[in-house]
Amino acid sequence: MATNGHANGSKPLVPLPRLTSDEVKRLRTSTGKPNQGVAAKADIETLKGKDWNSHKPIATKDWTDEVTFESMTRGASRIKKAAQYISLDGMISLGGGLPAPDYFPFEDCTFKAPPFGGPFDEEHTRKSGTEIRYGKHDMDTGESAYDIATAYNYGQGHGSVQLLRFLLEHMMQVHNPPYRNWQTTMSIGTTSAVEMCLRMFHRPNMYILSEEYTFGTTVEAAKAMGIRTYPVAVDDEGLLPSSLDTVLTNWDPAANNGASRPFILYTVPTGQNPTGCMWGHERRRQIYAVAQKHDILIIEDEPYFFLQMDPYDRTGRAPPAPSTTAEYLSSLIPSLLSIDTDGRVLRLDSFSKVIAPGARIGWVTGPDNLIERIQRHSDVGTQSPSGFSQLALFKLLEEHWGHEGYLHWLMHIRSEYTRRRNVLLDACHEFLPKDLVDWKNPMAGMFQWLRVRWRKHPQAEELGLTEIEERLFLRAVEHRALLIRGSIFRADMGASGPGEEMFFRATYAAAPGEMIREAVRRFGVAVREEFGVRDVDGGEEGREGFVEASSAAEGVAFPEEEVPVDVKVEGANGHA
């Protein structure tokens, strides 16, 4: 195993102070104007601001022994290396095959966006939002630092310098990694980024670690590479440090098909998909300490980080939401990246949950030696994130909202999803039979994890968990309420049987409030019908016990063409 490489010895795992908006502005002034031409190569250390990071220690953790030969032999694109000379004064390029912008059939584009600071609602934006225009040659005319001629051409694997600069500053404002040699590179979304991270390390007969219920697309991507996922136990807060430590301490290759002890933990600490759990600050410190003890790498997948919420209060007496961006940032539980002193966290971020999944832009932040490997992979794989998306996001985030405006937008999104979560939880209290279904209130993200007490089914012993889960799923579909079976999120993909508990995942992201209420009511009816409860009206009162499930199910017709035997839901960034 590679050396441990603690950057600052016994210093406590406490995040460094975040950069303020004013400090971000001073950082921009100190770094000057970067090269921003076609396929420009970013000087990331300069964009970060050497004076703003030079006081930090260097993270000395070396992952070379774990990186595959395939990844280590990926060199820089030789054609793209030549692009650094295009911007030299007087240069006439007959080198790279960059199509002439004259033949791009886009002269200018316009979109309408909410104004700085809001209001952000759709109706106000439609009627009086700010029109944002960008043209083909805005850089030549001095109207903008980014234009169609540049964005719609080929680019670097790390993305455009213009948008990457904004993201680096954003990372310093929100997370401020505590070591000097961190970097960020763009991706085409989290799903692609996870695949690249795993491919850096994959080898035959390998395990990674994750929560016992986890994001299914990651499990499937790993499986395609011959990587199996080993489940780690969780509690109401999320992944258990004690369970993680026990798994790693007691790992027995003989009991795991000869596989070596895992050295990668894949996790979604905030608003975990599918359970909705969120690690507190102390839990994050404990998990990181276990990672240090056993020298493992953490892939911190955080699309829901900014959707951290106040506790649900059915009486409506919840504390007021943050009123300023400073209060909002202070309210966020610090990330693993913000306490990573060693260089053992690869953090994945995305615009998919806070702007739009179709943008297909995310970014990865971590130690420079691993970020370089991802950049090399992108250069000869995905080439570069979409220039259409990069330019639109640059105009919105950099030129229209700025960092402060983007934080106001994130506060708005947090508030909206908190409201939707509350609608769903109100509906759960009103419509679900609590002797058959229970739940924990999500503190972040987009998902509600419902536990169904399947052993109370009158035919539990005869049918078993898997059959009852399928029957309940189809019965809910018959009532036109679609929730996702919990079993499909199992980290071991059913290798150890169906598990001991039955869960269904609901989301409060996809439907408006009244439809959320109605869907929960319909699911409550389906539960009562399947379990043979006489009251099937969907209310809390009047339950008189059970009747035979077989008789309760009589006359229920599942339309052969309308009801799927299996349902796969894939979101644009994979985090459906």
Coordinates of C-alpha atoms in Angstrom, one line a residue:
M1 CA 0.0 0.0 0.0
A2 CA 1.2 3.5 -0.8
T3 CA 2.5 5.7 2.0
N4 CA 0.0 7.4 4.3
G5 CA 1.3 10.9 3.8
H6 CA -0.6 12.9 6.4
A7 CA -0.1 16.6 5.5
N8 CA -0.3 18.1 8.9
G9 CA 0.3 15.4 11.4
S10 CA -1.9 15.6 14.4
K11 CA -3.7 18.9 13.6
P12 CA -7.4 18.6 14.3
L13 CA -9.8 18.0 11.4
V14 CA -11.3 21.5 11.3
P15 CA -12.2 23.2 8.1
L16 CA -10.2 26.4 7.2
P17 CA -12.2 29.6 7.0
R18 CA -14.0 30.0 3.7
L19 CA -13.2 32.8 1.3
T20 CA -15.7 35.6 1.4
S21 CA -17.2 37.1 -1.7
D22 CA -15.0 40.2 -1.3
E23 CA -11.9 38.0 -1.0
V24 CA -12.9 36.1 -4.1
K25 CA -12.9 39.5 -5.9
R26 CA -9.4 40.3 -4.6
L27 CA -8.3 36.9 -5.7
R28 CA -9.5 37.6 -9.2
T29 CA -7.6 40.8 -9.3
S30 CA -4.4 39.2 -8.0
T31 CA -4.4 36.4 -10.6
G32 CA -4.7 38.7 -13.6
K33 CA -6.2 37.8 -17.0
P34 CA -5.5 34.2 -18.1
N35 CA -5.2 32.9 -21.6
Q36 CA -8.8 32.4 -22.8
G37 CA -8.5 31.5 -26.5
V38 CA -9.6 28.4 -28.4
A39 CA -8.6 25.2 -26.5
A40 CA -6.6 27.3 -24.1
K41 CA -4.7 25.3 -21.5
A42 CA -5.4 26.4 -17.9
D43 CA -2.7 27.4 -15.5
I44 CA -4.7 26.1 -12.5
E45 CA -2.2 27.1 -9.8
T46 CA -2.3 30.7 -11.1
L47 CA -6.1 30.6 -11.3
K48 CA -6.2 29.4 -7.6
G49 CA -4.0 32.3 -6.6
K50 CA -0.6 31.3 -5.4
D51 CA -0.7 33.9 -2.6
W52 CA -4.0 32.4 -1.4
N53 CA -2.8 28.8 -1.1
S54 CA 1.0 29.1 -0.5
H55 CA 0.5 29.0 3.4
K56 CA -1.1 25.6 3.2
P57 CA 0.9 22.4 3.6
I58 CA 1.5 20.0 0.7
A59 CA -0.6 16.8 0.8
T60 CA 2.0 14.1 0.4
K61 CA -0.3 11.1 0.0
D62 CA 1.0 9.1 -3.0
W63 CA -1.5 6.9 -4.9
T64 CA 0.9 5.7 -7.6
D65 CA 1.0 2.1 -6.4
E66 CA -2.7 1.9 -6.7
V67 CA -3.2 3.6 -10.1
T68 CA -3.5 1.2 -13.0
F69 CA -1.0 0.8 -15.8
E70 CA -3.7 2.0 -18.2
S71 CA -4.1 5.2 -16.3
M72 CA -0.4 5.9 -15.6
T73 CA 0.4 5.5 -19.3
R74 CA -2.2 8.1 -20.5
G75 CA -0.1 11.0 -21.8
A76 CA -1.2 14.5 -22.6
S77 CA -2.8 14.9 -26.0
R78 CA 0.0 15.8 -28.3
I79 CA -2.3 17.8 -30.6
K80 CA -3.8 19.7 -27.7
K81 CA -0.4 20.6 -26.3
A82 CA 0.2 22.5 -29.5
A83 CA -2.9 24.7 -28.8
Q84 CA -0.9 26.7 -26.2
Y85 CA 0.8 28.5 -29.1
I86 CA -2.3 29.6 -30.9
S87 CA -2.7 32.7 -28.8
L88 CA 0.8 34.0 -29.4
D89 CA 0.9 37.4 -31.1
G90 CA 1.0 37.1 -34.9
M91 CA 0.5 33.4 -34.9
I92 CA -1.1 31.9 -38.1
S93 CA -2.3 28.4 -37.2
L94 CA -2.3 25.7 -39.9
G95 CA -1.8 23.1 -37.1
G96 CA -4.8 21.8 -35.2
G97 CA -7.9 20.9 -37.1
L98 CA -10.1 23.5 -35.6
P99 CA -13.1 24.3 -37.8
A100 CA -13.5 27.9 -38.8
P101 CA -16.2 29.7 -36.8
D102 CA -17.4 31.3 -40.0
Y103 CA -19.2 28.0 -40.7
F104 CA -20.8 27.7 -37.2
P105 CA -24.5 28.3 -38.0
F106 CA -25.0 30.3 -34.8
E107 CA -24.6 34.0 -34.9
D108 CA -26.0 34.8 -31.5
C109 CA -28.1 33.3 -28.8
T110 CA -30.4 34.7 -26.1
F111 CA -31.9 33.3 -23.0
K112 CA -33.9 34.7 -20.1
A113 CA -32.8 34.2 -16.5
P114 CA -33.9 35.4 -13.0
P115 CA -32.3 38.6 -12.0
F116 CA -29.5 38.8 -9.4
G117 CA -30.9 38.1 -6.0
G118 CA -34.4 37.1 -7.3
P119 CA -37.3 36.8 -7.5
F120 CA -36.5 33.4 -8.9
D121 CA -40.0 32.1 -9.6
E122 CA -40.8 30.9 -13.1
E123 CA -43.7 33.3 -13.8
H124 CA -41.6 36.4 -12.8
T125 CA -38.7 35.2 -14.9
R126 CA -41.0 34.6 -17.9
K127 CA -42.5 38.1 -17.7
S128 CA -39.6 40.2 -16.5
G129 CA -36.4 38.1 -16.3
T130 CA -33.1 39.4 -17.6
E131 CA -32.3 38.7 -21.2
I132 CA -28.8 37.4 -21.7
R133 CA -27.3 37.4 -25.1
Y134 CA -24.0 36.1 -26.5
G135 CA -22.6 36.4 -30.0
K136 CA -20.1 34.6 -32.2
H137 CA -17.3 37.2 -31.9
D138 CA -17.8 38.9 -28.5
M139 CA -14.2 38.3 -27.5
D140 CA -13.0 40.2 -30.6
T141 CA -15.3 43.1 -29.9
G142 CA -14.5 43.2 -26.2
E143 CA -18.0 42.6 -25.2
S144 CA -17.2 39.4 -23.3
A145 CA -14.4 37.1 -22.3
Y146 CA -16.1 34.1 -23.9
D147 CA -18.0 33.7 -27.1
I148 CA -19.5 31.2 -29.6
A149 CA -16.4 31.1 -31.8
T150 CA -14.3 29.9 -28.8
A151 CA -16.8 27.9 -26.9
Y152 CA -18.3 25.9 -29.8
N153 CA -14.8 24.8 -31.0
Y154 CA -12.7 22.0 -29.5
G155 CA -11.5 22.4 -26.0
Q156 CA -9.3 20.9 -23.3
G157 CA -10.3 18.0 -21.1
H158 CA -10.4 20.3 -18.0
G159 CA -13.0 22.5 -19.7
S160 CA -12.7 26.2 -20.7
V161 CA -10.4 28.5 -18.7
Q162 CA -13.3 30.9 -18.3
L163 CA -15.7 28.6 -16.5
L164 CA -13.0 26.6 -14.7
R165 CA -11.8 29.8 -13.1
F166 CA -15.3 30.4 -11.7
L167 CA -15.4 26.8 -10.3
L168 CA -12.0 27.0 -8.7
E169 CA -13.1 30.2 -6.9
H170 CA -16.4 28.6 -5.9
M171 CA -14.5 25.6 -4.4
M172 CA -12.4 28.0 -2.3
Q173 CA -15.4 30.0 -1.2
V174 CA -17.4 26.9 -0.2
H175 CA -14.8 24.2 0.8
N176 CA -11.3 25.8 0.7
P177 CA -9.3 22.5 0.7
P178 CA -6.7 22.6 3.5
Y179 CA -3.7 21.6 1.4
R180 CA -1.9 23.4 -1.3
N181 CA -1.7 21.0 -4.2
W182 CA -5.4 20.5 -4.9
Q183 CA -6.9 20.9 -8.4
T184 CA -10.2 20.9 -10.1
T185 CA -11.1 19.5 -13.6
M186 CA -14.5 19.5 -15.3
S187 CA -16.4 16.4 -16.2
I188 CA -19.5 15.7 -18.3
G189 CA -21.4 14.9 -15.2
T190 CA -21.1 12.7 -12.1
T191 CA -21.8 9.4 -13.8
S192 CA -18.9 9.9 -16.2
A193 CA -16.7 11.2 -13.4
V194 CA -17.3 8.1 -11.2
E195 CA -16.5 5.8 -14.1
M196 CA -13.2 7.6 -14.7
C197 CA -12.3 7.5 -11.0
L198 CA -12.9 3.8 -10.8
R199 CA -11.1 3.1 -14.0
M200 CA -8.0 4.7 -12.6
F201 CA -7.8 1.9 -10.0
H202 CA -9.8 -1.0 -11.3
R203 CA -8.2 -4.5 -11.5
P204 CA -9.6 -8.0 -11.6
N205 CA -11.3 -9.3 -8.5
M206 CA -11.6 -6.0 -6.7
Y207 CA -14.0 -4.6 -4.2
I208 CA -15.0 -1.1 -3.3
L209 CA -17.0 -0.1 -0.2
S210 CA -20.3 1.8 0.0
E211 CA -23.5 2.1 2.1
E212 CA -25.6 -1.1 2.1
Y213 CA -28.1 0.8 0.0
T214 CA -26.4 3.1 -2.5
F215 CA -26.7 4.7 -5.9
G216 CA -27.4 1.9 -8.3
T217 CA -25.7 3.3 -11.4
T218 CA -22.3 3.4 -9.6
V219 CA -22.7 -0.2 -8.6
E220 CA -23.6 -1.2 -12.2
A221 CA -20.7 0.8 -13.6
A222 CA -18.3 -0.8 -11.2
K223 CA -19.7 -4.3 -12.0
A224 CA -19.0 -3.8 -15.7
M225 CA -15.3 -3.3 -14.8
G226 CA -15.2 -6.4 -12.7
I227 CA -15.5 -4.4 -9.5
R228 CA -17.9 -5.6 -6.8
T229 CA -19.4 -3.4 -4.1
Y230 CA -19.2 -4.4 -0.5
P231 CA -22.0 -3.1 1.8
V232 CA -21.2 -1.2 5.0
A233 CA -23.9 -0.9 7.6
V234 CA -25.7 2.4 8.2
D235 CA -27.9 4.1 10.9
D236 CA -30.3 7.0 10.7
E237 CA -27.4 9.4 10.1
G238 CA -25.8 7.3 7.4
L239 CA -22.7 5.2 7.1
L240 CA -21.4 3.8 10.4
P241 CA -17.8 4.5 11.2
S242 CA -17.7 1.4 13.5
S243 CA -19.0 -0.8 10.7
L244 CA -16.5 0.6 8.2
D245 CA -13.7 0.0 10.6
T246 CA -14.8 -3.5 11.4
V247 CA -15.1 -4.4 7.7
L248 CA -11.5 -3.2 7.0
T249 CA -10.0 -4.6 10.1
N250 CA -11.4 -8.1 9.7
W251 CA -11.2 -8.3 5.9
D252 CA -10.5 -11.9 4.9
P253 CA -9.5 -12.5 1.3
A254 CA -10.4 -16.2 1.6
A255 CA -13.9 -15.3 2.5
N256 CA -14.2 -12.8 -0.4
N257 CA -13.1 -14.7 -3.4
G258 CA -9.4 -14.0 -2.8
A259 CA -9.9 -10.3 -3.2
S260 CA -7.5 -7.9 -1.4
R261 CA -8.9 -5.5 1.2
P262 CA -10.8 -2.6 -0.4
F263 CA -9.1 0.8 -0.5
I264 CA -11.9 2.9 -2.1
L265 CA -15.0 4.1 -0.3
Y266 CA -17.8 5.5 -2.6
T267 CA -20.3 7.5 -0.7
V268 CA -22.9 10.3 -0.9
P269 CA -22.7 11.9 2.5
T270 CA -25.4 14.6 2.0
G271 CA -28.9 13.6 1.1
Q272 CA -27.7 10.1 0.3
N273 CA -29.4 8.4 -2.6
P274 CA -31.6 6.5 -1.9
T275 CA -32.0 6.9 1.9
G276 CA -31.9 10.7 2.3
C277 CA -29.4 10.4 5.2
M278 CA -27.0 13.2 5.9
W279 CA -23.8 12.8 7.9
G280 CA -23.2 15.4 10.7
H281 CA -19.9 17.1 11.1
E282 CA -18.7 14.7 13.8
R283 CA -19.7 11.7 11.6
R284 CA -17.6 13.1 8.8
R285 CA -14.6 13.5 11.1
Q286 CA -15.1 9.9 12.3
I287 CA -15.3 8.4 8.8
Y288 CA -12.2 10.4 7.7
A289 CA -10.3 9.1 10.7
V290 CA -11.2 5.5 9.7
A291 CA -10.0 6.3 6.2
Q292 CA -6.7 7.5 7.6
K293 CA -6.3 4.5 9.8
H294 CA -6.8 2.1 7.0
D295 CA -5.3 4.3 4.2
I296 CA -8.3 4.3 1.9
L297 CA -9.4 6.8 -0.8
I298 CA -12.9 8.4 -0.4
I299 CA -15.0 9.3 -3.5
E300 CA -17.2 12.0 -2.1
D301 CA -20.2 12.2 -4.5
E302 CA -22.1 15.3 -3.6
P303 CA -24.8 16.5 -6.0
Y304 CA -27.2 17.4 -3.1
F305 CA -24.7 19.2 -0.9
F306 CA -26.4 22.6 -1.3
L307 CA -29.8 21.0 -0.5
Q308 CA -29.2 20.8 3.3
M309 CA -32.4 21.6 5.2
D310 CA -33.6 22.5 8.6
P311 CA -35.4 19.8 10.6
Y312 CA -39.0 19.0 9.6
D313 CA -41.5 20.4 12.1
R314 CA -45.1 19.4 11.5
T315 CA -46.4 22.3 13.5
G316 CA -44.8 24.8 11.1
R317 CA -42.5 26.2 13.8
A318 CA -39.2 25.4 11.9
P319 CA -36.4 27.9 12.4
P320 CA -36.2 30.7 9.8
A321 CA -34.0 29.9 6.8
P322 CA -30.7 31.8 6.4
S323 CA -31.3 35.3 5.2
T324 CA -27.8 36.1 3.9
T325 CA -25.3 34.1 1.8
A326 CA -22.8 34.2 4.8
E327 CA -25.4 32.6 7.0
Y328 CA -26.2 30.1 4.4
L329 CA -22.6 29.0 3.9
S330 CA -22.2 28.8 7.7
S331 CA -25.2 26.6 8.0
L332 CA -23.7 24.0 5.6
I333 CA -22.1 21.0 7.3
P334 CA -18.4 21.0 6.1
S335 CA -17.5 18.6 3.3
L336 CA -15.0 15.8 3.6
L337 CA -12.8 17.7 1.1
S338 CA -12.7 20.7 3.6
I339 CA -11.1 18.5 6.3
D340 CA -8.9 16.4 3.9
T341 CA -5.4 17.0 5.1
D342 CA -3.8 14.0 3.3
G343 CA -5.2 14.2 -0.3
R344 CA -7.4 11.1 0.1
V345 CA -10.7 12.6 -1.0
L346 CA -11.9 12.9 -4.6
R347 CA -15.0 15.2 -4.5
L348 CA -17.5 15.1 -7.3
D349 CA -19.8 18.1 -7.9
S350 CA -22.4 18.7 -10.5
F351 CA -24.9 21.3 -11.8
S352 CA -27.5 18.6 -12.4
K353 CA -29.5 19.1 -9.2
V354 CA -29.1 22.9 -8.8
I355 CA -29.2 24.2 -12.4
A356 CA -30.2 21.5 -14.9
P357 CA -29.1 17.9 -15.5
G358 CA -29.1 18.4 -19.3
A359 CA -26.2 20.8 -18.9
R360 CA -24.0 17.7 -18.5
I361 CA -21.3 19.5 -16.6
G362 CA -19.8 18.6 -13.3
W363 CA -16.3 18.9 -11.8
V364 CA -13.9 16.8 -9.7
T365 CA -11.6 18.2 -7.0
G366 CA -8.8 16.4 -5.3
P367 CA -5.0 15.9 -5.2
D368 CA -3.2 17.1 -8.3
N369 CA -1.7 13.7 -9.1
L370 CA -5.1 12.1 -9.4
I371 CA -6.8 15.1 -11.1
E372 CA -4.1 15.0 -13.8
R373 CA -5.0 11.3 -14.5
I374 CA -8.7 12.3 -15.0
Q375 CA -7.7 15.2 -17.3
R376 CA -5.6 12.8 -19.4
H377 CA -8.6 10.4 -19.6
S378 CA -10.9 13.3 -20.6
D379 CA -8.5 14.6 -23.3
V380 CA -8.7 11.3 -25.2
G381 CA -12.2 10.2 -24.1
T382 CA -14.9 12.8 -23.7
Q383 CA -12.6 15.5 -25.2
S384 CA -14.2 18.4 -23.3
P385 CA -17.6 19.3 -21.7
S386 CA -20.1 20.7 -24.1
G387 CA -19.2 24.2 -25.3
F388 CA -22.9 25.1 -25.6
S389 CA -23.4 24.4 -21.9
Q390 CA -20.2 26.0 -20.8
L391 CA -20.9 29.2 -22.6
A392 CA -24.5 29.5 -21.3
L393 CA -23.3 28.7 -17.7
F394 CA -20.5 31.2 -18.0
K395 CA -22.9 33.9 -19.0
L396 CA -25.3 33.0 -16.2
L397 CA -22.9 32.4 -13.4
E398 CA -19.9 34.6 -14.2
E399 CA -21.3 37.6 -16.0
H400 CA -24.9 37.8 -14.7
W401 CA -25.1 36.4 -11.2
G402 CA -21.5 36.3 -10.1
H403 CA -20.6 34.2 -7.0
E404 CA -22.9 36.1 -4.7
G405 CA -25.8 35.8 -7.1
Y406 CA -25.2 32.0 -7.5
L407 CA -25.3 31.6 -3.8
H408 CA -28.6 33.4 -3.6
W409 CA -29.9 31.0 -6.3
L410 CA -28.7 28.0 -4.2
M411 CA -30.5 29.4 -1.2
H412 CA -33.7 29.6 -3.3
I413 CA -33.4 26.0 -4.5
R414 CA -32.8 24.9 -0.9
S415 CA -35.9 26.7 0.2
E416 CA -38.0 25.2 -2.6
Y417 CA -36.9 21.6 -2.0
T418 CA -37.4 22.1 1.8
R419 CA -41.0 23.1 1.1
R420 CA -41.6 20.1 -1.2
R421 CA -40.1 17.8 1.4
N422 CA -42.4 19.2 4.0
V423 CA -45.4 18.5 1.7
L424 CA -44.4 14.9 1.3
L425 CA -43.8 14.4 5.0
D426 CA -47.2 16.0 5.8
A427 CA -48.8 13.6 3.3
C428 CA -46.9 10.6 4.9
H429 CA -48.4 11.5 8.3
E430 CA -51.8 11.9 6.8
F431 CA -52.1 9.0 4.4
L432 CA -49.7 6.2 5.3
P433 CA -50.6 3.5 7.9
K434 CA -48.0 4.0 10.5
D435 CA -48.3 0.4 11.8
L436 CA -47.2 -0.8 8.3
V437 CA -44.9 2.0 7.0
D438 CA -42.4 4.2 8.9
W439 CA -39.7 6.6 7.9
K440 CA -37.0 9.1 9.0
N441 CA -37.3 12.7 8.0
P442 CA -34.7 13.6 5.3
M443 CA -32.4 16.4 6.2
A444 CA -31.0 17.0 2.7
G445 CA -31.4 16.0 -0.9
M446 CA -34.5 14.8 -2.8
F447 CA -35.5 11.5 -1.4
Q448 CA -37.7 9.9 1.2
W449 CA -36.9 6.3 2.3
L450 CA -40.0 4.4 3.4
R451 CA -39.7 1.2 5.4
V452 CA -42.6 -1.3 4.9
R453 CA -43.1 -3.8 7.7
W454 CA -43.5 -6.7 5.3
R455 CA -43.6 -9.3 8.1
K456 CA -47.1 -8.0 9.0
H457 CA -48.4 -9.1 5.7
P458 CA -50.9 -12.0 6.3
Q459 CA -49.0 -14.2 3.8
A460 CA -45.5 -13.1 4.9
E461 CA -44.1 -16.6 5.5
E462 CA -45.7 -18.0 2.3
L463 CA -44.7 -15.2 -0.1
G464 CA -41.4 -13.7 1.4
L465 CA -40.0 -10.3 1.0
T466 CA -39.2 -10.3 -2.7
E467 CA -42.7 -11.4 -3.8
I468 CA -44.5 -8.9 -1.4
E469 CA -42.2 -6.1 -2.6
E470 CA -43.1 -6.9 -6.2
R471 CA -46.9 -7.2 -5.4
L472 CA -46.9 -3.8 -3.6
F473 CA -44.9 -2.1 -6.4
L474 CA -47.4 -3.3 -9.0
R475 CA -50.4 -2.5 -6.9
A476 CA -49.1 1.1 -6.5
V477 CA -48.5 1.3 -10.2
E478 CA -52.1 0.2 -10.7
H479 CA -53.1 3.2 -8.6
R480 CA -50.8 5.3 -10.7
A481 CA -48.2 6.0 -8.0
L482 CA -44.7 5.2 -8.9
L483 CA -42.1 4.6 -6.2
I484 CA -38.9 2.7 -6.6
R485 CA -38.2 -0.7 -5.0
G486 CA -35.6 -0.4 -2.3
S487 CA -34.0 -3.7 -3.3
I488 CA -32.6 -2.3 -6.5
F489 CA -30.3 0.0 -4.5
R490 CA -28.6 -2.8 -2.5
A491 CA -24.8 -2.4 -2.8
D492 CA -24.3 -6.2 -3.3
M493 CA -27.0 -6.3 -6.0
G494 CA -28.8 -9.2 -4.4
A495 CA -25.7 -11.4 -4.0
S496 CA -26.7 -12.1 -0.4
G497 CA -30.5 -12.5 -1.0
P498 CA -33.2 -9.9 -0.7
G499 CA -32.1 -8.5 2.7
E500 CA -34.0 -8.3 5.9
E501 CA -36.0 -5.1 5.4
M502 CA -38.3 -3.8 2.7
F503 CA -38.0 -0.2 1.5
F504 CA -39.4 2.0 -1.2
R505 CA -37.9 5.3 -2.4
A506 CA -40.0 8.3 -3.1
T507 CA -38.8 11.7 -4.4
Y508 CA -40.2 15.1 -3.7
A509 CA -38.3 16.6 -6.7
A510 CA -40.3 15.5 -9.6
A511 CA -44.0 16.5 -9.0
P512 CA -45.7 19.7 -7.7
G513 CA -47.1 19.8 -4.1
E514 CA -50.7 18.6 -4.7
M515 CA -49.5 15.7 -6.9
I516 CA -47.0 14.7 -4.2
R517 CA -49.9 14.5 -1.7
E518 CA -52.0 12.6 -4.1
A519 CA -49.2 10.1 -5.0
V520 CA -48.6 9.4 -1.3
R521 CA -52.3 8.9 -0.7
R522 CA -52.4 6.4 -3.6
F523 CA -49.4 4.6 -2.2
G524 CA -51.2 4.4 1.2
V525 CA -54.2 2.9 -0.5
A526 CA -52.0 0.3 -2.2
V527 CA -50.3 -0.6 1.1
R528 CA -53.7 -1.1 2.8
E529 CA -55.0 -3.2 -0.1
E530 CA -51.9 -5.4 -0.3
F531 CA -51.9 -6.0 3.4
G532 CA -55.6 -6.6 3.6
V533 CA -56.5 -3.6 5.7
R534 CA -60.3 -2.8 5.5
D535 CA -59.9 1.0 5.4
V536 CA -58.6 1.7 1.9
D537 CA -59.6 5.4 1.7
G538 CA -56.1 6.6 2.5
G539 CA -56.8 8.3 5.8
E540 CA -55.3 7.8 9.3
E541 CA -58.6 6.9 11.0
G542 CA -60.8 3.9 10.9
R543 CA -58.3 1.0 10.4
E544 CA -60.1 -2.1 11.8
G545 CA -57.4 -4.7 11.3
F546 CA -56.5 -7.2 8.6
V547 CA -58.5 -9.4 6.3
E548 CA -57.1 -12.2 4.1
A549 CA -54.7 -10.7 1.6
S550 CA -55.8 -13.2 -1.0
S551 CA -59.4 -12.0 -0.8
A552 CA -58.3 -8.4 -0.7
A553 CA -56.4 -8.9 -3.9
E554 CA -59.3 -10.5 -5.7
G555 CA -60.5 -8.6 -8.7
V556 CA -57.3 -6.6 -8.9
A557 CA -56.3 -6.6 -12.6
F558 CA -52.8 -5.5 -13.6
P559 CA -53.0 -4.4 -17.2
E560 CA -50.5 -6.4 -19.1
E561 CA -49.4 -3.7 -21.4
E562 CA -49.5 -0.8 -19.0
V563 CA -47.8 -2.2 -15.9
P564 CA -44.1 -2.8 -16.3
V565 CA -42.6 -5.9 -14.7
D566 CA -39.5 -3.9 -13.9
V567 CA -38.9 -0.2 -14.0
K568 CA -35.6 1.5 -14.6
V569 CA -35.4 5.3 -14.0
E570 CA -32.3 7.0 -15.2
G571 CA -31.8 10.6 -14.6
A572 CA -29.7 12.9 -16.8
N573 CA -26.8 12.8 -14.5
G574 CA -27.5 9.3 -13.4
H575 CA -28.8 10.4 -9.9
A576 CA -32.4 9.6 -10.5

